[in-house]
Amino acid sequence: TWYKNLFLETNLSQLADLQSPEALSQAESIETQRDSHQEAITSLTTLLKTEDWQLSLAQDSIPLASILRRCMEQIEPLVQSRQLWTQIHNLTSNTTLTGTSQKLEIVLYELLLAACQRSKSGDRIDIWCRLVNSKWIELSITDHGQLHPKFIQDFQTLKSRDLLAPNLLDKMPGQSLKICHGLIERLGGRMELASLEDGRILS
């Protein structure tokens, strides 16, 4: 339900933005505007038809650059309002991810959103891309925000946690990150959260 609500909000927001006077005046052509509308509508239709009662893990392939571009566009208002610096490192244009791109994009967006929200004005957020081998890519986000050590500990012991014990992941933003962790595992990946020696947060 969390994933579906977030996905619906994102796509409906995209449709609303396409209808704004600014977007209409900047559209390169009627075809461009039509294609953007069709892409958003197709995504919504697919969600409503194929994921009515359960999560679909159907795989597709998409350039990593496309996912990052859309995520950066979504967090841009927050980046601007908090005067944050963002930079992507080691991204190659031909790196393609095979997975469930919509879910990968939502998880990456949530991680970037959390990094922005815990960062102070003027801080920087870096995204690091590293091709491990032909099957694995490592995406790391580092920020200078503040995160309680207990939060990181709870996240690192997520699998072995006592469900009856108080846990910081039972409320936002921990709840979203906990869901993202489960989602990434379902997709065959791994998600980690740690504090580096220099004080940065790594996700």
PDB file of C-alpha atoms in Angstrom:
ATOM      1  CA  THR A   1       0.000   0.000   0.000  1.00  0.00           C
ATOM      2  CA  TRP A   2       2.853   2.384   0.835  1.00  0.00           C
ATOM      3  CA  TYR A   3       4.523   1.709  -2.506  1.00  0.00           C
ATOM      4  CA  LYS A   4       1.288   2.117  -4.469  1.00  0.00           C
ATOM      5  CA  ASN A   5       0.330   5.393  -2.756  1.00  0.00           C
ATOM      6  CA  LEU A   6       3.798   6.844  -3.360  1.00  0.00           C
ATOM      7  CA  PHE A   7       3.779   5.720  -6.978  1.00  0.00           C
ATOM      8  CA  LEU A   8       0.317   7.165  -7.600  1.00  0.00           C
ATOM      9  CA  GLU A   9       1.287  10.471  -5.978  1.00  0.00           C
ATOM     10  CA  THR A  10       4.434  10.703  -8.112  1.00  0.00           C
ATOM     11  CA  ASN A  11       2.669  10.010 -11.398  1.00  0.00           C
ATOM     12  CA  LEU A  12      -0.337  12.208 -10.652  1.00  0.00           C
ATOM     13  CA  SER A  13       2.064  15.003  -9.687  1.00  0.00           C
ATOM     14  CA  GLN A  14       3.870  14.492 -12.997  1.00  0.00           C
ATOM     15  CA  LEU A  15       0.583  14.790 -14.900  1.00  0.00           C
ATOM     16  CA  ALA A  16      -0.305  17.957 -12.978  1.00  0.00           C
ATOM     17  CA  ASP A  17       3.114  19.460 -13.785  1.00  0.00           C
ATOM     18  CA  LEU A  18       2.601  18.713 -17.477  1.00  0.00           C
ATOM     19  CA  GLN A  19      -0.629  20.735 -17.363  1.00  0.00           C
ATOM     20  CA  SER A  20       0.971  23.791 -15.763  1.00  0.00           C
ATOM     21  CA  PRO A  21       1.235  26.955 -17.912  1.00  0.00           C
ATOM     22  CA  GLU A  22       5.029  26.831 -17.616  1.00  0.00           C
ATOM     23  CA  ALA A  23       5.220  23.271 -18.946  1.00  0.00           C
ATOM     24  CA  LEU A  24       2.798  24.012 -21.758  1.00  0.00           C
ATOM     25  CA  SER A  25       4.781  27.078 -22.836  1.00  0.00           C
ATOM     26  CA  GLN A  26       8.100  25.210 -22.725  1.00  0.00           C
ATOM     27  CA  ALA A  27       6.969  22.050 -24.519  1.00  0.00           C
ATOM     28  CA  GLU A  28       9.095  21.475 -27.626  1.00  0.00           C
ATOM     29  CA  SER A  29       6.168  20.076 -29.569  1.00  0.00           C
ATOM     30  CA  ILE A  30       2.730  18.569 -29.266  1.00  0.00           C
ATOM     31  CA  GLU A  31       4.333  15.147 -29.774  1.00  0.00           C
ATOM     32  CA  THR A  32       6.673  15.652 -26.822  1.00  0.00           C
ATOM     33  CA  GLN A  33       3.799  16.670 -24.571  1.00  0.00           C
ATOM     34  CA  ARG A  34       1.701  13.742 -25.755  1.00  0.00           C
ATOM     35  CA  ASP A  35       4.510  11.229 -25.155  1.00  0.00           C
ATOM     36  CA  SER A  36       5.046  12.518 -21.611  1.00  0.00           C
ATOM     37  CA  HIS A  37       1.333  12.214 -20.839  1.00  0.00           C
ATOM     38  CA  GLN A  38       1.201   8.728 -22.332  1.00  0.00           C
ATOM     39  CA  GLU A  39       4.203   7.548 -20.299  1.00  0.00           C
ATOM     40  CA  ALA A  40       2.619   8.664 -17.015  1.00  0.00           C
ATOM     41  CA  ILE A  41      -0.792   7.189 -17.905  1.00  0.00           C
ATOM     42  CA  THR A  42       0.757   3.873 -18.993  1.00  0.00           C
ATOM     43  CA  SER A  43       2.607   3.605 -15.681  1.00  0.00           C
ATOM     44  CA  LEU A  44      -0.590   4.215 -13.722  1.00  0.00           C
ATOM     45  CA  THR A  45      -2.552   1.727 -15.844  1.00  0.00           C
ATOM     46  CA  THR A  46       0.103  -0.950 -15.394  1.00  0.00           C
ATOM     47  CA  LEU A  47       0.082  -0.474 -11.622  1.00  0.00           C
ATOM     48  CA  LEU A  48      -3.694  -0.655 -11.334  1.00  0.00           C
ATOM     49  CA  LYS A  49      -4.029  -3.699 -13.604  1.00  0.00           C
ATOM     50  CA  THR A  50      -1.084  -5.864 -12.520  1.00  0.00           C
ATOM     51  CA  GLU A  51      -0.639  -5.016  -8.841  1.00  0.00           C
ATOM     52  CA  ASP A  52      -4.159  -4.953  -7.505  1.00  0.00           C
ATOM     53  CA  TRP A  53      -3.508  -7.339  -4.588  1.00  0.00           C
ATOM     54  CA  GLN A  54       0.159  -8.230  -4.691  1.00  0.00           C
ATOM     55  CA  LEU A  55       3.538  -6.805  -5.615  1.00  0.00           C
ATOM     56  CA  SER A  56       4.663  -7.389  -9.205  1.00  0.00           C
ATOM     57  CA  LEU A  57       8.372  -8.092  -9.656  1.00  0.00           C
ATOM     58  CA  ALA A  58       8.317  -8.238 -13.458  1.00  0.00           C
ATOM     59  CA  GLN A  59      11.741  -7.188 -14.718  1.00  0.00           C
ATOM     60  CA  ASP A  60      12.718  -4.594 -17.278  1.00  0.00           C
ATOM     61  CA  SER A  61      15.936  -2.847 -18.281  1.00  0.00           C
ATOM     62  CA  ILE A  62      16.601   0.871 -17.953  1.00  0.00           C
ATOM     63  CA  PRO A  63      19.697   3.090 -18.046  1.00  0.00           C
ATOM     64  CA  LEU A  64      20.873   4.023 -14.567  1.00  0.00           C
ATOM     65  CA  ALA A  65      21.256   7.609 -15.786  1.00  0.00           C
ATOM     66  CA  SER A  66      17.499   7.792 -16.470  1.00  0.00           C
ATOM     67  CA  ILE A  67      16.572   6.622 -12.964  1.00  0.00           C
ATOM     68  CA  LEU A  68      19.007   9.053 -11.353  1.00  0.00           C
ATOM     69  CA  ARG A  69      17.802  11.932 -13.522  1.00  0.00           C
ATOM     70  CA  ARG A  70      14.176  11.411 -12.505  1.00  0.00           C
ATOM     71  CA  CYS A  71      15.078  11.046  -8.824  1.00  0.00           C
ATOM     72  CA  MET A  72      17.149  14.234  -8.891  1.00  0.00           C
ATOM     73  CA  GLU A  73      14.267  16.084 -10.554  1.00  0.00           C
ATOM     74  CA  GLN A  74      11.920  14.936  -7.776  1.00  0.00           C
ATOM     75  CA  ILE A  75      14.167  16.109  -4.928  1.00  0.00           C
ATOM     76  CA  GLU A  76      15.199  19.348  -6.684  1.00  0.00           C
ATOM     77  CA  PRO A  77      12.636  21.554  -4.824  1.00  0.00           C
ATOM     78  CA  LEU A  78      13.991  20.324  -1.463  1.00  0.00           C
ATOM     79  CA  VAL A  79      17.600  20.698  -2.629  1.00  0.00           C
ATOM     80  CA  GLN A  80      16.907  24.290  -3.685  1.00  0.00           C
ATOM     81  CA  SER A  81      14.974  25.260  -0.564  1.00  0.00           C
ATOM     82  CA  ARG A  82      17.712  23.913   1.739  1.00  0.00           C
ATOM     83  CA  GLN A  83      20.572  25.131  -0.472  1.00  0.00           C
ATOM     84  CA  LEU A  84      22.137  21.683  -0.675  1.00  0.00           C
ATOM     85  CA  TRP A  85      24.936  20.669  -3.043  1.00  0.00           C
ATOM     86  CA  THR A  86      24.505  17.430  -4.982  1.00  0.00           C
ATOM     87  CA  GLN A  87      26.900  15.585  -7.261  1.00  0.00           C
ATOM     88  CA  ILE A  88      26.897  12.236  -9.057  1.00  0.00           C
ATOM     89  CA  HIS A  89      30.248  10.463  -9.390  1.00  0.00           C
ATOM     90  CA  ASN A  90      31.489   7.790 -11.843  1.00  0.00           C
ATOM     91  CA  LEU A  91      28.227   7.498 -13.774  1.00  0.00           C
ATOM     92  CA  THR A  92      28.655   6.056 -17.264  1.00  0.00           C
ATOM     93  CA  SER A  93      25.945   6.563 -19.855  1.00  0.00           C
ATOM     94  CA  ASN A  94      25.872   2.899 -20.920  1.00  0.00           C
ATOM     95  CA  THR A  95      25.225   1.406 -17.455  1.00  0.00           C
ATOM     96  CA  THR A  96      21.875  -0.388 -17.587  1.00  0.00           C
ATOM     97  CA  LEU A  97      19.989  -1.893 -14.664  1.00  0.00           C
ATOM     98  CA  THR A  98      17.854  -4.997 -15.034  1.00  0.00           C
ATOM     99  CA  GLY A  99      15.183  -5.192 -12.377  1.00  0.00           C
ATOM    100  CA  THR A 100      11.863  -3.572 -11.603  1.00  0.00           C
ATOM    101  CA  SER A 101      12.760  -0.004 -12.522  1.00  0.00           C
ATOM    102  CA  GLN A 102       9.732   1.690 -10.935  1.00  0.00           C
ATOM    103  CA  LYS A 103      10.485   0.138  -7.562  1.00  0.00           C
ATOM    104  CA  LEU A 104      14.222   0.772  -7.829  1.00  0.00           C
ATOM    105  CA  GLU A 105      13.447   4.412  -8.596  1.00  0.00           C
ATOM    106  CA  ILE A 106      11.133   4.779  -5.590  1.00  0.00           C
ATOM    107  CA  VAL A 107      13.705   3.233  -3.234  1.00  0.00           C
ATOM    108  CA  LEU A 108      16.464   5.503  -4.552  1.00  0.00           C
ATOM    109  CA  TYR A 109      14.151   8.514  -4.245  1.00  0.00           C
ATOM    110  CA  GLU A 110      13.357   7.626  -0.605  1.00  0.00           C
ATOM    111  CA  LEU A 111      17.062   7.295   0.240  1.00  0.00           C
ATOM    112  CA  LEU A 112      17.827  10.666  -1.366  1.00  0.00           C
ATOM    113  CA  LEU A 113      14.839  12.270   0.348  1.00  0.00           C
ATOM    114  CA  ALA A 114      16.009  10.981   3.746  1.00  0.00           C
ATOM    115  CA  ALA A 115      19.531  12.292   3.068  1.00  0.00           C
ATOM    116  CA  CYS A 116      18.135  15.734   2.197  1.00  0.00           C
ATOM    117  CA  GLN A 117      15.858  15.878   5.220  1.00  0.00           C
ATOM    118  CA  ARG A 118      18.629  15.129   7.726  1.00  0.00           C
ATOM    119  CA  SER A 119      21.148  17.497   6.089  1.00  0.00           C
ATOM    120  CA  LYS A 120      21.686  21.084   7.164  1.00  0.00           C
ATOM    121  CA  SER A 121      21.534  24.080   4.867  1.00  0.00           C
ATOM    122  CA  GLY A 122      24.631  24.240   2.664  1.00  0.00           C
ATOM    123  CA  ASP A 123      25.557  20.562   3.148  1.00  0.00           C
ATOM    124  CA  ARG A 124      26.473  18.335   0.214  1.00  0.00           C
ATOM    125  CA  ILE A 125      25.044  15.007  -0.876  1.00  0.00           C
ATOM    126  CA  ASP A 126      27.107  12.730  -3.108  1.00  0.00           C
ATOM    127  CA  ILE A 127      25.951   9.759  -5.158  1.00  0.00           C
ATOM    128  CA  TRP A 128      28.645   7.235  -6.009  1.00  0.00           C
ATOM    129  CA  CYS A 129      28.273   4.622  -8.754  1.00  0.00           C
ATOM    130  CA  ARG A 130      30.580   1.599  -8.895  1.00  0.00           C
ATOM    131  CA  LEU A 131      30.308  -1.326 -11.273  1.00  0.00           C
ATOM    132  CA  VAL A 132      31.269  -4.347  -9.143  1.00  0.00           C
ATOM    133  CA  ASN A 133      31.004  -6.907 -11.962  1.00  0.00           C
ATOM    134  CA  SER A 134      28.711  -7.785 -14.874  1.00  0.00           C
ATOM    135  CA  LYS A 135      25.820  -8.571 -12.480  1.00  0.00           C
ATOM    136  CA  TRP A 136      26.202  -6.080  -9.637  1.00  0.00           C
ATOM    137  CA  ILE A 137      26.373  -2.322  -9.287  1.00  0.00           C
ATOM    138  CA  GLU A 138      26.924  -0.460  -6.029  1.00  0.00           C
ATOM    139  CA  LEU A 139      25.092   2.822  -5.518  1.00  0.00           C
ATOM    140  CA  SER A 140      26.177   4.782  -2.452  1.00  0.00           C
ATOM    141  CA  ILE A 141      24.726   8.012  -1.089  1.00  0.00           C
ATOM    142  CA  THR A 142      26.813   9.984   1.416  1.00  0.00           C
ATOM    143  CA  ASP A 143      25.612  12.994   3.382  1.00  0.00           C
ATOM    144  CA  HIS A 144      26.703  15.054   6.393  1.00  0.00           C
ATOM    145  CA  GLY A 145      23.356  14.831   8.167  1.00  0.00           C
ATOM    146  CA  GLN A 146      22.679  13.796  11.736  1.00  0.00           C
ATOM    147  CA  LEU A 147      21.290  10.340  12.458  1.00  0.00           C
ATOM    148  CA  HIS A 148      20.914   8.809  15.912  1.00  0.00           C
ATOM    149  CA  PRO A 149      23.302   5.845  16.441  1.00  0.00           C
ATOM    150  CA  LYS A 150      20.342   3.800  17.727  1.00  0.00           C
ATOM    151  CA  PHE A 151      18.573   4.360  14.394  1.00  0.00           C
ATOM    152  CA  ILE A 152      21.537   2.913  12.481  1.00  0.00           C
ATOM    153  CA  GLN A 153      21.826   0.040  14.952  1.00  0.00           C
ATOM    154  CA  ASP A 154      18.127  -0.785  14.596  1.00  0.00           C
ATOM    155  CA  PHE A 155      18.485  -0.774  10.816  1.00  0.00           C
ATOM    156  CA  GLN A 156      21.550  -3.028  10.872  1.00  0.00           C
ATOM    157  CA  THR A 157      19.786  -5.564  13.103  1.00  0.00           C
ATOM    158  CA  LEU A 158      16.521  -5.422  11.166  1.00  0.00           C
ATOM    159  CA  LYS A 159      16.398  -9.141  10.394  1.00  0.00           C
ATOM    160  CA  SER A 160      17.019 -10.278  13.953  1.00  0.00           C
ATOM    161  CA  ARG A 161      14.942  -7.633  15.730  1.00  0.00           C
ATOM    162  CA  ASP A 162      12.585  -8.324  18.610  1.00  0.00           C
ATOM    163  CA  LEU A 163       9.186  -7.318  17.248  1.00  0.00           C
ATOM    164  CA  LEU A 164       7.941  -6.421  20.732  1.00  0.00           C
ATOM    165  CA  ALA A 165      10.881  -4.151  21.626  1.00  0.00           C
ATOM    166  CA  PRO A 166      10.692  -0.374  20.937  1.00  0.00           C
ATOM    167  CA  ASN A 167      12.307   0.405  17.602  1.00  0.00           C
ATOM    168  CA  LEU A 168      13.025   3.690  15.797  1.00  0.00           C
ATOM    169  CA  LEU A 169      12.090   2.043  12.495  1.00  0.00           C
ATOM    170  CA  ASP A 170       8.456   1.773  13.540  1.00  0.00           C
ATOM    171  CA  LYS A 171       7.815   5.450  12.762  1.00  0.00           C
ATOM    172  CA  MET A 172       8.750   7.767   9.903  1.00  0.00           C
ATOM    173  CA  PRO A 173      11.262   8.086   8.294  1.00  0.00           C
ATOM    174  CA  GLY A 174      12.429   4.717   9.601  1.00  0.00           C
ATOM    175  CA  GLN A 175       9.240   3.037   8.490  1.00  0.00           C
ATOM    176  CA  SER A 176       9.807   4.031   4.850  1.00  0.00           C
ATOM    177  CA  LEU A 177      13.432   2.871   4.938  1.00  0.00           C
ATOM    178  CA  LYS A 178      12.359  -0.436   6.513  1.00  0.00           C
ATOM    179  CA  ILE A 179       9.901  -1.002   3.655  1.00  0.00           C
ATOM    180  CA  CYS A 180      12.587  -0.058   1.108  1.00  0.00           C
ATOM    181  CA  HIS A 181      14.927  -2.601   2.716  1.00  0.00           C
ATOM    182  CA  GLY A 182      12.348  -5.361   2.281  1.00  0.00           C
ATOM    183  CA  LEU A 183      11.575  -4.263  -1.270  1.00  0.00           C
ATOM    184  CA  ILE A 184      15.231  -4.325  -2.321  1.00  0.00           C
ATOM    185  CA  GLU A 185      15.645  -7.792  -0.823  1.00  0.00           C
ATOM    186  CA  ARG A 186      12.629  -9.013  -2.799  1.00  0.00           C
ATOM    187  CA  LEU A 187      14.343  -7.651  -5.922  1.00  0.00           C
ATOM    188  CA  GLY A 188      17.516  -9.589  -5.133  1.00  0.00           C
ATOM    189  CA  GLY A 189      19.597  -6.657  -3.895  1.00  0.00           C
ATOM    190  CA  ARG A 190      20.975  -5.451  -0.579  1.00  0.00           C
ATOM    191  CA  MET A 191      20.444  -2.175   1.266  1.00  0.00           C
ATOM    192  CA  GLU A 192      22.661  -0.891   4.060  1.00  0.00           C
ATOM    193  CA  LEU A 193      22.895   2.129   6.334  1.00  0.00           C
ATOM    194  CA  ALA A 194      26.071   3.056   8.221  1.00  0.00           C
ATOM    195  CA  SER A 195      28.027   5.873   9.845  1.00  0.00           C
ATOM    196  CA  LEU A 196      31.481   6.485   8.353  1.00  0.00           C
ATOM    197  CA  GLU A 197      34.586   7.368  10.367  1.00  0.00           C
ATOM    198  CA  ASP A 198      34.530  10.953   9.074  1.00  0.00           C
ATOM    199  CA  GLY A 199      30.985  11.449  10.374  1.00  0.00           C
ATOM    200  CA  ARG A 200      29.148  11.081   7.067  1.00  0.00           C
ATOM    201  CA  ILE A 201      26.086   8.879   6.741  1.00  0.00           C
ATOM    202  CA  LEU A 202      26.310   6.175   4.072  1.00  0.00           C
ATOM    203  CA  SER A 203      23.247   4.578   2.500  1.00  0.00           C
TER     204      SER A 203
END
